[in-house]
Amino acid sequence: NEAMEAGVVVSAAAGNDGPDNDGLSGMGSSSLSITVGATDDKNTIDRSDDTVASYSSRGERRDNGDGNPLNELKPEVSAPGTNIVQAEGCVTSGGCNNFIGGDAADNGYTGRGSGTSYAAPAVSGILAMMIEANPDLSTAEMKEILKLTAERRGEASAPDVDPFWNRDFGWGMVDAYEAVNLALYLGQQNLTGSVDVFSQVHITNSSVNASTGLHEIRGLAWGQAGSISAVEYRIDDGAWMEATYETVEGGLAALERFEWVIALDAGQLAEGNRTVEIRGLNNEGTPSLPVFTSLLGTMDGQANGGALGVDLVTLSAFLVLLILLGLLVQGARIDPPQQLGSVQETGAVDAVLVTEEAPLETQPKKAGKRKKS
């Protein structure tokens, strides 16, 4: 715990006591560290057949009495820990599997071992890559990124506390690619150190609604400490817009969840893959870690641009036609235009309308005298 608080990120082995352990122990029971369970990859590269290792210690951790049910959810993540190839430095005689004599310069990597102590170093390696991608990450941000980007496995073991944590896998099997990508993104968007790691926004489904034809993205949001006041989304770095959800007067307490939905018309989105970024905002407006999904836009931008061009040409032709008609009407006048003549006299100017039948008089009219009262 002290190392994490000092800025040194720690991944600790959950232990090898299997499913019937007494609630974790040692460094694996640390509240702040990243506790790692082990999986068995069945010696294949296909993750779909991976299972929790039979020996991996399961959660929850024993209650430490601090009133916070979240830190009993151990392990946080799981990683390959079964039949792991290892290096053996055999420089003297002994029981090394790959001992070939000499100074060990030609020794290979033929030894294998199993245990959560093999899984934890894999997570340490991922953390090292995250730090290289974004050196300014806090230990809490690194821990939350690993949890958020992990591949979920198993049913929720403590649904009243968290809808995704599982006692075998934690929040899932670590995903190095997604974890490093999110670390990079926080740095690129200047969000490092500015997110609320206790605000939770998760996608539960992203698919087309057969009734409406709209692409619906659904999810859950809640605060582990405090509450979330809004869920927002944007498409391809566009303007932020608010998702749809039912508001609760007075807000929600910590750990109280609500559902949100975003409905998008793919026909109104530019053709190609569109990225949708979603975040929650706490009561102070601080964003959560973002989550992402994508959908295929089907609007043909060139076709719409062409249609707009035809409309402009048509409008221009119509305006030219109106001008020509105006000129024709002007040239077809029978009566000559009337002239506006003026008569000036000291101190007054009168205007009279004259025609050819009533020519302008050569002498100006005298102004009438006003009677004095």
Coordinates of C-alpha atoms in Angstrom, one line a residue:
N1 CA 0.0 0.0 0.0
E2 CA 2.8 2.4 0.9
A3 CA 4.5 1.8 -2.4
M4 CA 1.4 2.5 -4.4
E5 CA 0.8 5.7 -2.4
A6 CA 4.4 6.7 -3.1
G7 CA 3.9 6.3 -6.9
V8 CA 5.4 2.8 -7.3
V9 CA 2.9 0.6 -9.0
V10 CA 2.7 -3.0 -7.6
S11 CA 1.4 -6.2 -9.1
A12 CA 1.1 -9.0 -6.5
A13 CA 0.4 -12.7 -6.9
A14 CA -3.0 -13.8 -5.6
G15 CA -1.6 -17.0 -4.2
N16 CA -1.9 -20.7 -5.1
D17 CA -4.5 -21.9 -2.6
G18 CA -7.2 -22.7 -5.1
P19 CA -10.9 -22.0 -4.8
D20 CA -11.1 -22.9 -1.1
N21 CA -8.6 -20.5 0.3
D22 CA -9.2 -18.5 3.5
G23 CA -9.5 -15.1 1.8
L24 CA -6.1 -14.3 0.4
S25 CA -3.1 -13.4 2.4
G26 CA 0.3 -11.7 2.1
M27 CA 0.9 -9.0 -0.5
G28 CA -2.0 -10.3 -2.5
S29 CA -4.4 -9.0 0.2
S30 CA -3.1 -5.4 -0.2
S31 CA -6.0 -3.0 -0.7
L32 CA -4.2 -0.7 -3.2
S33 CA -1.9 -3.1 -5.1
I34 CA -3.0 -4.9 -8.3
T35 CA -3.6 -8.5 -7.2
V36 CA -3.2 -11.0 -10.1
G37 CA -4.9 -14.4 -10.5
A38 CA -3.6 -17.1 -12.9
T39 CA -5.2 -18.5 -16.0
D40 CA -4.5 -21.7 -18.0
D41 CA -4.2 -21.0 -21.8
K42 CA -4.3 -24.7 -22.7
N43 CA -1.1 -24.1 -24.7
T44 CA -3.1 -22.4 -27.5
I45 CA -3.1 -18.9 -28.8
D46 CA -6.9 -18.8 -28.8
R47 CA -8.1 -16.9 -25.7
S48 CA -11.6 -18.4 -26.0
D49 CA -10.5 -21.7 -24.4
D50 CA -8.6 -20.0 -21.5
T51 CA -9.8 -20.9 -18.0
V52 CA -8.9 -20.0 -14.5
A53 CA -6.0 -22.1 -13.2
S54 CA -7.1 -24.7 -10.7
Y55 CA -4.5 -23.6 -8.2
S56 CA -5.2 -19.8 -8.4
S57 CA -6.5 -18.3 -5.2
R58 CA -10.1 -17.0 -5.5
G59 CA -11.7 -13.9 -4.0
E60 CA -13.1 -12.2 -2.1
R61 CA -10.5 -11.1 0.3
R62 CA -11.4 -11.2 4.0
D63 CA -13.1 -8.0 5.2
N64 CA -10.6 -5.7 6.7
G65 CA -13.3 -3.8 8.6
D66 CA -12.8 -0.4 6.9
G67 CA -16.4 -0.2 5.7
N68 CA -15.4 -0.2 2.0
P69 CA -16.6 -3.3 0.2
L70 CA -14.7 -2.4 -2.9
N71 CA -11.2 -3.3 -1.6
E72 CA -12.4 -6.8 -0.8
L73 CA -12.8 -7.5 -4.5
K74 CA -9.6 -9.4 -5.1
P75 CA -8.0 -10.3 -7.5
E76 CA -8.3 -7.3 -9.8
V77 CA -7.2 -9.1 -13.0
S78 CA -5.9 -12.4 -14.2
A79 CA -3.1 -13.4 -16.6
P80 CA -1.4 -16.5 -18.0
G81 CA 0.3 -18.4 -15.3
T82 CA 0.3 -22.1 -16.3
N83 CA 3.1 -23.9 -18.0
I84 CA 5.0 -20.7 -18.6
V85 CA 8.3 -20.9 -20.4
Q86 CA 11.1 -19.6 -18.2
A87 CA 14.8 -19.0 -18.3
E88 CA 17.0 -21.1 -16.1
G89 CA 20.6 -20.0 -15.4
C90 CA 22.4 -23.3 -14.7
V91 CA 26.0 -22.6 -14.1
T92 CA 26.7 -25.5 -11.8
S93 CA 25.6 -29.1 -11.8
G94 CA 22.1 -29.7 -10.5
G95 CA 18.6 -30.6 -11.6
C96 CA 18.1 -27.9 -14.3
N97 CA 16.1 -29.2 -17.2
N98 CA 18.3 -27.5 -19.8
F99 CA 21.7 -27.9 -18.2
I100 CA 24.2 -28.6 -21.0
G101 CA 27.4 -27.9 -19.1
G102 CA 29.8 -25.1 -19.5
D103 CA 29.1 -21.5 -18.5
A104 CA 25.4 -21.5 -19.4
A105 CA 26.0 -19.2 -22.4
D106 CA 24.1 -21.6 -24.7
N107 CA 21.3 -22.4 -22.3
G108 CA 17.9 -22.1 -23.9
Y109 CA 14.4 -21.4 -22.5
T110 CA 13.1 -24.9 -22.1
G111 CA 12.1 -24.9 -18.4
R112 CA 8.4 -24.3 -17.6
G113 CA 6.6 -23.5 -14.4
S114 CA 3.1 -22.6 -13.1
G115 CA 1.7 -20.3 -10.4
T116 CA 0.3 -16.9 -9.8
S117 CA 3.9 -15.8 -9.4
Y118 CA 4.2 -16.4 -13.1
A119 CA 1.1 -14.4 -13.9
A120 CA 2.0 -11.3 -11.8
P121 CA 5.2 -10.6 -13.8
A122 CA 3.2 -10.6 -17.0
V123 CA 1.1 -7.8 -15.6
S124 CA 4.2 -6.0 -14.5
G125 CA 5.4 -6.1 -18.1
I126 CA 2.2 -4.5 -19.3
L127 CA 2.5 -1.8 -16.6
A128 CA 6.0 -1.0 -17.8
M129 CA 4.7 -0.5 -21.3
M130 CA 1.9 1.7 -20.0
I131 CA 4.5 3.9 -18.2
E132 CA 6.6 4.1 -21.3
A133 CA 3.5 5.2 -23.3
N134 CA 2.5 7.7 -20.7
P135 CA 5.0 8.4 -17.9
D136 CA 2.6 10.7 -16.0
L137 CA 0.1 8.1 -15.2
S138 CA -0.7 7.7 -11.5
T139 CA -0.8 4.3 -9.9
A140 CA -4.5 4.6 -9.4
E141 CA -5.0 5.4 -13.1
M142 CA -2.9 2.4 -14.2
K143 CA -4.8 0.1 -11.9
E144 CA -8.2 1.4 -13.2
I145 CA -7.0 1.2 -16.9
L146 CA -6.1 -2.5 -16.4
K147 CA -9.5 -3.2 -14.9
L148 CA -11.5 -1.3 -17.5
T149 CA -9.7 -2.8 -20.5
A150 CA -9.6 -6.4 -19.3
E151 CA -11.6 -9.0 -21.1
R152 CA -14.5 -9.9 -18.9
R153 CA -15.0 -13.5 -17.8
G154 CA -17.5 -15.3 -15.7
E155 CA -20.7 -14.1 -13.9
A156 CA -20.7 -11.3 -11.4
S157 CA -19.7 -12.7 -7.9
A158 CA -20.7 -9.6 -5.9
P159 CA -23.4 -7.9 -8.0
D160 CA -24.5 -5.6 -5.2
V161 CA -21.0 -4.0 -5.2
D162 CA -19.9 -4.4 -8.8
P163 CA -21.8 -5.9 -11.8
F164 CA -18.6 -7.2 -13.5
W165 CA -16.2 -8.5 -10.9
N166 CA -15.7 -12.3 -10.8
R167 CA -14.0 -14.1 -8.0
D168 CA -12.0 -16.3 -10.4
F169 CA -10.8 -13.7 -13.0
G170 CA -11.3 -10.4 -11.2
W171 CA -12.5 -7.8 -13.8
G172 CA -11.1 -10.1 -16.5
M173 CA -8.1 -11.3 -18.3
V174 CA -5.6 -8.5 -19.0
D175 CA -5.5 -7.0 -22.5
A176 CA -2.0 -5.5 -23.0
Y177 CA -2.9 -3.8 -26.4
E178 CA -6.0 -2.1 -25.1
A179 CA -4.4 -1.0 -21.8
V180 CA -1.4 0.6 -23.6
N181 CA -3.7 2.2 -26.1
L182 CA -5.8 3.9 -23.4
A183 CA -2.6 5.0 -21.6
L184 CA -1.5 6.7 -24.8
Y185 CA -4.9 8.3 -25.4
L186 CA -5.0 9.9 -22.0
G187 CA -1.6 11.5 -22.7
Q188 CA -2.6 12.7 -26.2
Q189 CA -5.8 14.2 -24.9
N190 CA -4.1 15.9 -21.9
L191 CA -6.4 13.9 -19.5
T192 CA -3.6 12.3 -17.4
G193 CA -4.3 13.2 -13.8
S194 CA -7.6 14.8 -14.7
V195 CA -10.0 11.8 -14.6
D196 CA -12.1 10.5 -11.7
V197 CA -11.1 6.8 -11.3
F198 CA -14.1 6.2 -9.1
S199 CA -16.6 7.1 -11.8
Q200 CA -17.6 4.1 -13.8
V201 CA -19.1 4.0 -17.3
H202 CA -19.4 0.6 -19.1
I203 CA -20.9 -0.6 -22.3
T204 CA -23.1 -3.6 -22.0
N205 CA -24.4 -3.9 -25.6
S206 CA -23.9 -2.3 -29.0
S207 CA -26.2 -3.5 -31.8
V208 CA -28.9 -2.5 -34.3
N209 CA -32.5 -2.4 -33.0
A210 CA -34.5 -4.4 -35.4
S211 CA -37.7 -2.4 -34.7
T212 CA -36.3 1.1 -35.2
G213 CA -33.3 0.4 -37.5
L214 CA -31.1 2.5 -35.2
H215 CA -27.8 1.4 -33.8
E216 CA -28.2 1.4 -30.0
I217 CA -25.3 1.6 -27.5
R218 CA -26.4 0.6 -24.0
G219 CA -24.5 0.6 -20.7
L220 CA -24.3 1.2 -17.0
A221 CA -22.9 4.1 -15.0
W222 CA -22.3 4.7 -11.3
G223 CA -20.0 6.2 -8.9
Q224 CA -17.9 4.2 -6.5
A225 CA -17.6 7.3 -4.3
G226 CA -20.3 9.9 -4.9
S227 CA -22.4 9.8 -8.1
I228 CA -22.3 10.5 -11.8
S229 CA -24.3 13.5 -12.9
A230 CA -24.2 13.0 -16.7
V231 CA -23.2 10.5 -19.5
E232 CA -21.9 12.1 -22.7
Y233 CA -20.7 10.8 -26.0
R234 CA -19.0 12.1 -29.2
I235 CA -18.4 10.7 -32.6
D236 CA -14.9 11.0 -34.2
D237 CA -13.7 13.8 -31.9
G238 CA -16.8 15.8 -32.6
A239 CA -18.9 17.8 -30.2
W240 CA -20.0 16.2 -26.9
M241 CA -23.7 15.2 -26.7
E242 CA -25.7 13.8 -23.8
A243 CA -26.9 10.2 -23.7
T244 CA -30.4 9.3 -22.8
Y245 CA -31.2 8.2 -19.3
E246 CA -33.7 8.6 -16.6
T247 CA -32.8 11.3 -14.1
V248 CA -33.3 10.8 -10.4
E249 CA -34.3 13.8 -8.3
G250 CA -31.6 14.3 -5.7
G251 CA -29.1 12.1 -7.5
L252 CA -27.9 8.6 -6.7
A253 CA -25.8 7.4 -3.8
A254 CA -22.4 5.7 -4.2
L255 CA -22.7 2.3 -5.9
E256 CA -26.2 3.0 -7.2
R257 CA -26.3 2.3 -10.9
F258 CA -28.4 3.6 -13.8
E259 CA -28.8 2.6 -17.4
W260 CA -28.1 4.9 -20.4
V261 CA -28.6 4.5 -24.1
I262 CA -27.3 6.2 -27.3
A263 CA -29.4 5.7 -30.5
L264 CA -27.6 6.5 -33.8
D265 CA -28.8 6.5 -37.4
A266 CA -26.0 5.0 -39.4
G267 CA -27.5 6.5 -42.5
Q268 CA -26.7 10.0 -41.1
L269 CA -23.1 9.2 -40.4
A270 CA -20.3 9.5 -42.9
E271 CA -19.5 6.3 -44.7
G272 CA -16.9 4.1 -43.0
N273 CA -16.1 3.1 -39.4
R274 CA -17.0 5.7 -36.9
T275 CA -15.6 5.8 -33.4
V276 CA -18.0 6.6 -30.5
E277 CA -16.4 7.8 -27.3
I278 CA -18.4 7.7 -24.0
R279 CA -17.6 9.2 -20.6
G280 CA -19.3 10.0 -17.4
L281 CA -19.1 13.3 -15.4
N282 CA -19.2 13.5 -11.7
N283 CA -20.9 16.3 -9.8
E284 CA -17.9 18.5 -10.2
G285 CA -17.8 17.9 -14.0
T286 CA -14.6 15.7 -13.8
P287 CA -14.7 13.0 -16.5
S288 CA -14.4 9.2 -16.0
L289 CA -12.0 7.1 -18.0
P290 CA -13.5 6.9 -21.5
V291 CA -14.9 3.8 -23.2
F292 CA -15.1 3.3 -26.9
T293 CA -17.1 1.4 -29.5
S294 CA -17.5 1.7 -33.3
L295 CA -20.2 1.4 -35.9
L296 CA -20.3 1.6 -39.7
G297 CA -21.7 4.8 -41.2
T298 CA -23.5 4.3 -44.4
M299 CA -24.1 7.9 -45.7
D300 CA -22.4 8.4 -49.1
G301 CA -20.8 11.9 -48.7
Q302 CA -19.9 12.2 -52.4
A303 CA -23.5 11.3 -53.5
N304 CA -24.9 13.9 -51.1
G305 CA -22.4 16.5 -52.3
G306 CA -23.3 15.8 -55.9
A307 CA -27.0 16.3 -55.1
L308 CA -26.2 19.6 -53.5
G309 CA -24.3 20.6 -56.6
V310 CA -27.3 19.9 -58.9
D311 CA -29.5 21.9 -56.6
L312 CA -27.1 24.9 -56.9
V313 CA -27.1 24.7 -60.7
T314 CA -30.8 24.5 -60.8
L315 CA -31.2 27.5 -58.5
S316 CA -28.7 29.5 -60.6
A317 CA -30.6 28.8 -63.8
F318 CA -33.8 29.8 -62.2
L319 CA -32.4 33.1 -61.1
V320 CA -31.0 33.8 -64.6
L321 CA -34.5 33.0 -66.1
L322 CA -36.1 35.5 -63.7
I323 CA -33.7 38.2 -64.8
L324 CA -34.3 37.6 -68.5
L325 CA -38.1 37.7 -67.9
G326 CA -37.7 41.0 -66.1
L327 CA -35.8 42.5 -69.0
L328 CA -38.4 41.3 -71.5
V329 CA -41.2 42.8 -69.4
Q330 CA -39.3 46.1 -69.2
G331 CA -38.7 46.2 -73.0
A332 CA -42.4 45.5 -73.7
R333 CA -43.8 48.6 -71.8
I334 CA -46.3 50.6 -74.0
D335 CA -46.4 53.8 -72.0
P336 CA -43.2 55.8 -71.7
P337 CA -42.0 56.2 -68.2
Q338 CA -43.3 59.2 -66.3
Q339 CA -40.9 62.0 -65.3
L340 CA -40.5 63.6 -62.0
G341 CA -40.3 67.4 -62.4
S342 CA -39.6 69.9 -59.7
V343 CA -40.6 73.5 -59.1
Q344 CA -38.5 75.7 -56.9
E345 CA -39.3 78.9 -55.1
T346 CA -37.5 80.7 -52.5
G347 CA -37.9 78.8 -49.2
A348 CA -39.9 75.9 -50.7
V349 CA -39.5 72.9 -53.0
D350 CA -42.6 71.2 -54.5
A351 CA -42.6 68.0 -56.6
V352 CA -45.2 67.4 -59.3
L353 CA -45.7 64.3 -61.5
V354 CA -46.0 65.3 -65.2
T355 CA -46.9 63.5 -68.4
E356 CA -46.7 64.3 -72.1
E357 CA -50.4 65.2 -72.0
A358 CA -49.8 67.7 -69.1
P359 CA -46.4 69.4 -69.8
L360 CA -44.6 71.2 -67.1
E361 CA -45.7 74.9 -66.9
T362 CA -43.0 77.4 -67.7
Q363 CA -44.0 79.6 -64.8
P364 CA -44.0 78.3 -61.3
K365 CA -47.1 78.5 -59.3
K366 CA -47.3 81.1 -56.6
A367 CA -47.5 79.8 -53.1
G368 CA -50.8 80.5 -51.6
K369 CA -51.1 83.0 -48.8
R370 CA -52.0 81.8 -45.3
K371 CA -54.7 83.7 -43.5
K372 CA -53.7 85.1 -40.2
S373 CA -55.9 84.2 -37.4

